[in-house]
XYZ file of C-alpha atoms in Angstrom:
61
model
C 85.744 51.560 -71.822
C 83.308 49.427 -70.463
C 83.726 46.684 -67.530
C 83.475 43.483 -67.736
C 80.944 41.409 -66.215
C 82.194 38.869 -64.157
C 80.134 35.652 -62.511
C 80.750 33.608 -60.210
C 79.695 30.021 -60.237
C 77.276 30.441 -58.017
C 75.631 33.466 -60.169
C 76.408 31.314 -62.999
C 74.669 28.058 -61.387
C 71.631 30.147 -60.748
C 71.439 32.136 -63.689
C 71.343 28.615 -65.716
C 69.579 26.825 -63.108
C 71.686 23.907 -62.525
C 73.597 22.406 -59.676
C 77.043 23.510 -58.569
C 78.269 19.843 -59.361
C 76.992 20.084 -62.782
C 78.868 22.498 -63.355
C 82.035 21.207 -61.829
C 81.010 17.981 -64.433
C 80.671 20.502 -67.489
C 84.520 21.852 -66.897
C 85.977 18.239 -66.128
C 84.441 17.441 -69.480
C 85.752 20.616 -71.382
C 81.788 21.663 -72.021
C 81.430 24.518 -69.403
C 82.236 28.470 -70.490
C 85.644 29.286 -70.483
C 86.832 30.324 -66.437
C 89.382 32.199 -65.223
C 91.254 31.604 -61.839
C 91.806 34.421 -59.316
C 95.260 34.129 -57.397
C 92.998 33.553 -54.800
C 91.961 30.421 -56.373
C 88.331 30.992 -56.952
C 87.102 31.225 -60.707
C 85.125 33.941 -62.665
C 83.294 33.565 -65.962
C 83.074 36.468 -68.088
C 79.358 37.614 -69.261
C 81.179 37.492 -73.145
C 82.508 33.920 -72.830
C 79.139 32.785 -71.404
C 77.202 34.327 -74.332
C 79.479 32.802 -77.047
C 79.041 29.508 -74.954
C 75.432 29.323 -74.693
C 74.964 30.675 -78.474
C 77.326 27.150 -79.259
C 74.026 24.897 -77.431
C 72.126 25.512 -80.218
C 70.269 22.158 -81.531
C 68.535 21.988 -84.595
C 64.869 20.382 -84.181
């Protein structure tokens, strides 16, 4: 079975190329990939949830 990829914000911030605070403003708004808390507090978005995320931007021209 494979593993699953995890990000952190900040992998996720520069993968996507926007500011941490964006992204803070993305989950306050309910727009950002689905996250997942550690018990340690800090969050983790998984590689699958960021995919089916992204794929959901689509505009049409």
């Amino acid at each position: 079975m494979a593993r699953r990829e995890l990000l952190t914000v900040a992998e996720f911030c520069a993968e996507f190329k926007v500011a941490r605070s964006t992204f803070y403003d993305w989950l306050a708004k309910g727009t950002a990939p689905r996250v997942r808390k550690l018990p340690n507090g800090q969050l983790r978005l998984d590689r699958r949830d960021i995919d089916m995320w992204f794929d959901g931007q689509e505009v049409a021209a």
